[in-house]
Each structure stands twice: as structure tokens, then as C-alpha cells.
PDB file of C-alpha atoms in Angstrom:
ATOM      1  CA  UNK C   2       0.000   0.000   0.000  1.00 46.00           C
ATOM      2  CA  UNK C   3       1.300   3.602  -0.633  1.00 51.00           C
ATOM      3  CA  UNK C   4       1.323   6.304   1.264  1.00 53.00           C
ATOM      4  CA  UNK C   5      -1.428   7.907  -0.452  1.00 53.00           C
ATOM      5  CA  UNK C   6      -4.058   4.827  -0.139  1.00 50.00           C
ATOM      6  CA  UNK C   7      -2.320   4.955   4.133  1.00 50.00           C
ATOM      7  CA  UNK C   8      -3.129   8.447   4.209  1.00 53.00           C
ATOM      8  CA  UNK C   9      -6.844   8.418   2.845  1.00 44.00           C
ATOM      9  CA  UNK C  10      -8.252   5.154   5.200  1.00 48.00           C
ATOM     10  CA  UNK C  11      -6.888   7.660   7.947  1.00 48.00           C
ATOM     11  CA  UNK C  12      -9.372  10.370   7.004  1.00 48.00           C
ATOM     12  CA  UNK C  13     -13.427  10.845   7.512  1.00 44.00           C
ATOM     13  CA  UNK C  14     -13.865  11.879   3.395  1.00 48.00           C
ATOM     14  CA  UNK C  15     -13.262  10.122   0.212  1.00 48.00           C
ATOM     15  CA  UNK C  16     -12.116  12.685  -2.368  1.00 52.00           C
ATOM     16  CA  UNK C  17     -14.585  13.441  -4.714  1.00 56.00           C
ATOM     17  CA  UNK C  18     -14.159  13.235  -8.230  1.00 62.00           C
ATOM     18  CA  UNK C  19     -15.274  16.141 -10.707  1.00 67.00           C
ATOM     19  CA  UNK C  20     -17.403  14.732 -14.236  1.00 71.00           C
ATOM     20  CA  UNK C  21     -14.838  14.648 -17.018  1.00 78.00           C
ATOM     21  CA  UNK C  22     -17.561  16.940 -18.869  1.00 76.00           C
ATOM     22  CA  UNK C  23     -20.628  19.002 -17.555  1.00 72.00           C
ATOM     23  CA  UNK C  24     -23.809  16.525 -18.040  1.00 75.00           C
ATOM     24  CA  UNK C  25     -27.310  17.029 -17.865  1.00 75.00           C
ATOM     25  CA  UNK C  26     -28.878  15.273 -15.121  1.00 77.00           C
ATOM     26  CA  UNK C  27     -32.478  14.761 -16.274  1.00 80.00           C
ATOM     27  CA  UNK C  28     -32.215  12.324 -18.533  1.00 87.00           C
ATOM     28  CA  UNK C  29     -29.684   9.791 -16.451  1.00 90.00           C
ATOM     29  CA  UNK C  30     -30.207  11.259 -13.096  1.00 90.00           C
ATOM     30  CA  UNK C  31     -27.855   8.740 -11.629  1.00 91.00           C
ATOM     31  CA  UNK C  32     -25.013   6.905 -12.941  1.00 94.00           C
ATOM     32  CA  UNK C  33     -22.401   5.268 -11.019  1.00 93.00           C
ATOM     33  CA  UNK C  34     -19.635   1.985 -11.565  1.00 94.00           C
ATOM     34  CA  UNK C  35     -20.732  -0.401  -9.216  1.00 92.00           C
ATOM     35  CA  UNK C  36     -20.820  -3.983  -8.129  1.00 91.00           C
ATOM     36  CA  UNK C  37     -18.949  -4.935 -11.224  1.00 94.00           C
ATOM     37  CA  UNK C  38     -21.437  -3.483 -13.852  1.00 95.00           C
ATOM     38  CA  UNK C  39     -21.861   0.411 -15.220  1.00 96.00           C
ATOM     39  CA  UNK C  40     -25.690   0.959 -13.657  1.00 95.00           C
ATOM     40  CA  UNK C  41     -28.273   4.008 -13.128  1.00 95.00           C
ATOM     41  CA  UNK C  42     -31.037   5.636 -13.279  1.00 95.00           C
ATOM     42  CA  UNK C  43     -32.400   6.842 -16.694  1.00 95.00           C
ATOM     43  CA  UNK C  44     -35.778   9.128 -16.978  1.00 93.00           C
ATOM     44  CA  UNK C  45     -38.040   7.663 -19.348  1.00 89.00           C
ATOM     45  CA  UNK C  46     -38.397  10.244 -21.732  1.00 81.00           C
ATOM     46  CA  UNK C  47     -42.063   9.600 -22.114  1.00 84.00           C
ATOM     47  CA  UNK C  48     -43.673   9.544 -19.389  1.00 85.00           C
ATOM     48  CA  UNK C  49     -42.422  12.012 -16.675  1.00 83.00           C
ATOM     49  CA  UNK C  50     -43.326   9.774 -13.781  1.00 85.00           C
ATOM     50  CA  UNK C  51     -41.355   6.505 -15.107  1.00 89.00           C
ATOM     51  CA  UNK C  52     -37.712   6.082 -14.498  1.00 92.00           C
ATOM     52  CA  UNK C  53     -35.858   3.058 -15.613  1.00 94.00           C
ATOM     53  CA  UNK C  54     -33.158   0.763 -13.788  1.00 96.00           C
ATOM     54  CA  UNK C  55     -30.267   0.423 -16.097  1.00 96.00           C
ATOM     55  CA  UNK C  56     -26.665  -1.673 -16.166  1.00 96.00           C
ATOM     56  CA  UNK C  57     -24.471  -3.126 -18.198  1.00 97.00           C
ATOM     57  CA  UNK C  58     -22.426  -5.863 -16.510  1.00 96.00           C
ATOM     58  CA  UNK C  59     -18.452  -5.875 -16.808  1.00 96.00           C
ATOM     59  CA  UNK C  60     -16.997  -8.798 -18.796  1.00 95.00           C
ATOM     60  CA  UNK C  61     -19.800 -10.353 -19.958  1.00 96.00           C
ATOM     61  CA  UNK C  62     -21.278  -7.150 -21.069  1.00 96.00           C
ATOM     62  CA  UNK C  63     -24.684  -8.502 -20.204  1.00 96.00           C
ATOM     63  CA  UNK C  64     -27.461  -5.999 -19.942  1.00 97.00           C
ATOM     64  CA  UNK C  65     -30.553  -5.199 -18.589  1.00 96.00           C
ATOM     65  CA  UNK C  66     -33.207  -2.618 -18.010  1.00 96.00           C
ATOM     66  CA  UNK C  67     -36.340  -2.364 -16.551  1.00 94.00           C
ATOM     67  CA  UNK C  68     -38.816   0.210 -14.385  1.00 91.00           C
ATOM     68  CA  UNK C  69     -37.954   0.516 -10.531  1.00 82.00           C
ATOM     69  CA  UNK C  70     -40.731  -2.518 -10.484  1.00 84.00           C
ATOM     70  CA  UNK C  71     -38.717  -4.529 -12.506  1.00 86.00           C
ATOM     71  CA  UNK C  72     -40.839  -4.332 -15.513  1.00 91.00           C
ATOM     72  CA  UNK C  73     -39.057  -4.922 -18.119  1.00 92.00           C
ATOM     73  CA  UNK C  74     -38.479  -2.350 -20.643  1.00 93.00           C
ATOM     74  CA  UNK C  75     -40.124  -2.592 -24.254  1.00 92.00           C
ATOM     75  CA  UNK C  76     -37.020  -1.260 -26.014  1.00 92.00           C
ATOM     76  CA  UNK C  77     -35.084  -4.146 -25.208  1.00 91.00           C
ATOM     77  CA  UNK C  78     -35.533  -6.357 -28.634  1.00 86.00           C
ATOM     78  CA  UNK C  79     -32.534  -8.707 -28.295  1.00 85.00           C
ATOM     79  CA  UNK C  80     -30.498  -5.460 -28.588  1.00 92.00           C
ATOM     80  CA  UNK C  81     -29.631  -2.476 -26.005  1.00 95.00           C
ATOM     81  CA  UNK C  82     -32.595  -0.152 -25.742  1.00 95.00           C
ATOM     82  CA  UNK C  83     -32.268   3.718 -25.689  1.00 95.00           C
ATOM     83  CA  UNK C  84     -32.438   4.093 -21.586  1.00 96.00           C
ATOM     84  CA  UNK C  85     -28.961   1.788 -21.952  1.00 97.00           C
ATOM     85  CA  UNK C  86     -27.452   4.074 -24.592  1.00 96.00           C
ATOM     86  CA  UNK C  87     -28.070   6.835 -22.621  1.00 95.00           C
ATOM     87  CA  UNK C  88     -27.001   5.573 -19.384  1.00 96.00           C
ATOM     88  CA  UNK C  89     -23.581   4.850 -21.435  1.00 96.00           C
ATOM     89  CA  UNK C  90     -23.313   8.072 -22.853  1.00 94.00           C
ATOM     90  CA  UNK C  91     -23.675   9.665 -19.181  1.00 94.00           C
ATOM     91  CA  UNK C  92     -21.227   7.816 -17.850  1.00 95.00           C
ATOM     92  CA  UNK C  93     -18.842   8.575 -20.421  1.00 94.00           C
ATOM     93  CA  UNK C  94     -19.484  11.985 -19.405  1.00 93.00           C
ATOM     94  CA  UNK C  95     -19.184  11.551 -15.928  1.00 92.00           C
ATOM     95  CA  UNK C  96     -15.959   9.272 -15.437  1.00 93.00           C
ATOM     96  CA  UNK C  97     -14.587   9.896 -19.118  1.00 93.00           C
ATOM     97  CA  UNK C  98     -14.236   6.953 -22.056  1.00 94.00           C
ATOM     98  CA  UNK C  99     -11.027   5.645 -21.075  1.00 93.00           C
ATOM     99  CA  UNK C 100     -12.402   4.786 -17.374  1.00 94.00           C
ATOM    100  CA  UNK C 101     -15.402   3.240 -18.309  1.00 95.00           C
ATOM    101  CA  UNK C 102     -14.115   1.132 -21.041  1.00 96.00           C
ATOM    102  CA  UNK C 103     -11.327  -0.227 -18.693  1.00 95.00           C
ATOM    103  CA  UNK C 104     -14.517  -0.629 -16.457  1.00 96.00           C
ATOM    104  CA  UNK C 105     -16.422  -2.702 -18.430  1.00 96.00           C
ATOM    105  CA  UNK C 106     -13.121  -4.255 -20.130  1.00 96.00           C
ATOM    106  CA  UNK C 107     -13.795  -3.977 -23.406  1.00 95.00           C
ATOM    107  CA  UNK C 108     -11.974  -2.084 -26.095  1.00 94.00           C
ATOM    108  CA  UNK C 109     -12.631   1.006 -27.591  1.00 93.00           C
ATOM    109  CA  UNK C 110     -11.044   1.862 -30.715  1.00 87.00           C
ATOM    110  CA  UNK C 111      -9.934   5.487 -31.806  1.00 85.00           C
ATOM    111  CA  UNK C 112     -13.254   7.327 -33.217  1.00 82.00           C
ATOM    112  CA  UNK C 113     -15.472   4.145 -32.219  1.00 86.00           C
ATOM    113  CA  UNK C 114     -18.718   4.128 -30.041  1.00 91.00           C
ATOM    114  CA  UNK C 115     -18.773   2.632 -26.837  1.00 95.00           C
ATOM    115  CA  UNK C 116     -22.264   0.682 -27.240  1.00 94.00           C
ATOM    116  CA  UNK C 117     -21.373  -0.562 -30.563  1.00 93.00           C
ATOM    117  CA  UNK C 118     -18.204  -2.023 -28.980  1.00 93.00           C
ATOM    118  CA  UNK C 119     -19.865  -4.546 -26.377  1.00 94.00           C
ATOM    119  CA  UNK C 120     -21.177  -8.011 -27.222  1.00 91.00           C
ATOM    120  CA  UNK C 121     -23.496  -8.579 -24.913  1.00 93.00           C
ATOM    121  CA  UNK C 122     -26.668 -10.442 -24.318  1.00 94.00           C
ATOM    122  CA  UNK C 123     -29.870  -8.934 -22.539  1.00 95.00           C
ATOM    123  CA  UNK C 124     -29.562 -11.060 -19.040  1.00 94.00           C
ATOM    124  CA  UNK C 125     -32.213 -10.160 -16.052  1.00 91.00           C
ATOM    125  CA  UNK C 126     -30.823  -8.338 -12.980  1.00 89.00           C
ATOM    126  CA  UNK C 127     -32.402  -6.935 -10.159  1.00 86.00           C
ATOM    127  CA  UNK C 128     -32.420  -3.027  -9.786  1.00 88.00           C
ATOM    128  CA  UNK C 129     -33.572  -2.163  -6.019  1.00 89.00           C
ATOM    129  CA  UNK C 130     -30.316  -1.556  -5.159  1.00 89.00           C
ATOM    130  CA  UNK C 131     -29.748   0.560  -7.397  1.00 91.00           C
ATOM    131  CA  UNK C 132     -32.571   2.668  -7.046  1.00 89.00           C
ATOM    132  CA  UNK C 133     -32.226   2.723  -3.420  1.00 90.00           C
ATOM    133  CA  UNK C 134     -29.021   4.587  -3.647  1.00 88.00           C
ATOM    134  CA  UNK C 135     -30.769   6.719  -6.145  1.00 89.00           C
ATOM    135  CA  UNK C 136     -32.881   7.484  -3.927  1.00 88.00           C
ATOM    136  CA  UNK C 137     -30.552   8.047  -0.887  1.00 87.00           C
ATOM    137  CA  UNK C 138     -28.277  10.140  -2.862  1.00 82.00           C
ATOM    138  CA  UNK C 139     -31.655  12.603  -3.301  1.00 82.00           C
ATOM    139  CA  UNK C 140     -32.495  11.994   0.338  1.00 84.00           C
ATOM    140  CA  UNK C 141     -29.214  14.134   0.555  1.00 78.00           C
ATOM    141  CA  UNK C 142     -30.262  17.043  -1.945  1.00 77.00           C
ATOM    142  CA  UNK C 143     -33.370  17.862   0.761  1.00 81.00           C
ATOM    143  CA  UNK C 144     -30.721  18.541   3.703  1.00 79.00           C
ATOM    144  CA  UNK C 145     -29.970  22.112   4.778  1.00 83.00           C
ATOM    145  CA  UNK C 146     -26.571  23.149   3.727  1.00 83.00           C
ATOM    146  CA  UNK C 147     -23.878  22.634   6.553  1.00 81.00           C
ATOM    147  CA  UNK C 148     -20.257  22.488   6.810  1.00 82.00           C
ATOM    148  CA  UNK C 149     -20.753  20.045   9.984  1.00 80.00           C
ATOM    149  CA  UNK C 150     -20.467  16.380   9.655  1.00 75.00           C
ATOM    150  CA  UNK C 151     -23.602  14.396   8.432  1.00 74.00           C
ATOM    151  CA  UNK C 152     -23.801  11.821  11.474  1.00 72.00           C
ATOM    152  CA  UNK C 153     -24.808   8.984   8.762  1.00 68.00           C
ATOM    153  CA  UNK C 154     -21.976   9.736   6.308  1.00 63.00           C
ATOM    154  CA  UNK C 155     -19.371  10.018   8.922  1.00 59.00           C
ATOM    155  CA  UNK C 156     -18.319   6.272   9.720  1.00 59.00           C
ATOM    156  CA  UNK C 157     -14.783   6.739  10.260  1.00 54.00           C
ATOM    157  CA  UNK C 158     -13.053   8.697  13.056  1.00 55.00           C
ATOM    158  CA  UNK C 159     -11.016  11.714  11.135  1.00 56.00           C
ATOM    159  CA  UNK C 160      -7.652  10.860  13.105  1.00 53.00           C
ATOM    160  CA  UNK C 161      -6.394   7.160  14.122  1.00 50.00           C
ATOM    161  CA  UNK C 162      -8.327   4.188  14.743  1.00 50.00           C
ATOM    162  CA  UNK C 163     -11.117   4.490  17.625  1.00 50.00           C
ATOM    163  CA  UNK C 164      -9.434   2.571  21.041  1.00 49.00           C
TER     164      UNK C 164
END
């Protein structure tokens, strides 16, 4: 271990990282790389009131997408459906190509598209989890602004190990 990775489990904050690019967050609200697949949260685009459950898995590049109650979504023909290639483009904007793709371990060639670079096959996962943190990570936008700890997003002690 370095002295940078030492340095940061000794401190009450993880860094956080700035998007790559400005994005818009109404149509993928929520994107994140997660329990080995690139998930989120993608508005419908439709109907105001529907939001879809997105992810792509790393590796096998298996996909999936369906409403918070895991209906699935009618876009999803054997191929990736829009909510997907949205959710991709996001997160390129978010964490920048090169992350993503070294994410999701697939190649990206110079000029190419990341969707039309995965070979993957539409394979049912469940999305509470994700949505939950959606929803959590909202949760936090209602909060008064403070400079003071949040009590539930302070697990760690700032200095040393508690005796």
C-alpha cells in the first residue's frame, strides 16, 4: 500500500471526483460503476413519472433494463434499448471513455462508439439496489446546507483508529 491509499483510510472523506464533462442530469439522473457493472437511473423520456433501472455488466457485457418494479423495458428487442445508450453516454461523461471502457473491459477503438463495442446479451438483474441509492443520494439534496459532519456519512473517526 502507498502512502497515499495509508493516508486516505486515515481520514473521515473520500475525495470526490469532478465529471470529465458538464452533463445534464435529467435524462440519467444517476449513474455510477458499481458492483462490477456500469448501472443508473435513466428518466423515461415519455412519461415524466417513469424512471428506468439500467446496467451493463463488466466482462460479460450482459445488460438489462427495466422500471424501478422490474418491468421490463419494451425497447429491449434482443439489442440495447435507448435508456442503456443513454445511461452509457452519461457515464462517459461523468468518469470519461477511457475509465469506463477499462470498467467494463472492453476495447474502444480510436473514433469508435462505446455501445457498438460490447457483445453482450440482454440477461435479467435486479435493480432495487440501485434505485435505493438513487434514492438516498436525493435523500441528501433535501438537507440544509452545513459544513458540519452528516452523522450517517461520517463512519470513520477523522484521526487514528477508535481505542
Amino acid at each position: 500500500m502507498n502512502t497515499d491509499g495509508a493516508a486516505w483510510e486515515q481520514r473521515s472523506v473520500a475525495r470526490v471526483v469532478s465529471p470529465v464533462q458538464p452533463r445534464k442530469l435529467a435524462s440519467v439522473p444517476f449513474v455510477e460503476l458499481a458492483d462490477g457493472r456500469l448501472q443508473g437511473v435513466v428518466s423515461s423520456g415519455s412519461d415524466i413519472a417513469r424512471v428506468y433501472v439500467s446496467s451493463i455488466t463488466a466482462g460479460t457485457h450482459a445488460f438489462n433494463c427495466s422500471t424501478n418494479n422490474n418491468r421490463p423495458c419494451g425497447g429491449l428487442r434482443g439489442s440495447p434499448c435507448k435508456h442503456l445508450h443513454d445511461l452509457a453516454g452519461a457515464a462517459v461523461l461523468q468518469y470519461g471513455l477511457d475509465q469506463v471502457a477499462r470498467y467494463l473491459h472492453v476495447e474502444v477503438g480510436d473514433g469508435a462508439d462505446l455501445m457498438s463495442c460490447l457483445n453482450g446479451r440482454h440477461e435479467p438483474t435486479p435493480g432495487a439496489m440501485v434505485f435505493s441509492r438513487f434514492l438516498r443520494h436525493l435523500s441528501y439534496l433535501e438537507l440544509p446546507d452545513t459544513t458540519e459532519p452528516i452523522a450517517e456519512m461520517h463512519w470513520f473517526p477523522a484521526m487514528g483508529a477508535v481505542r
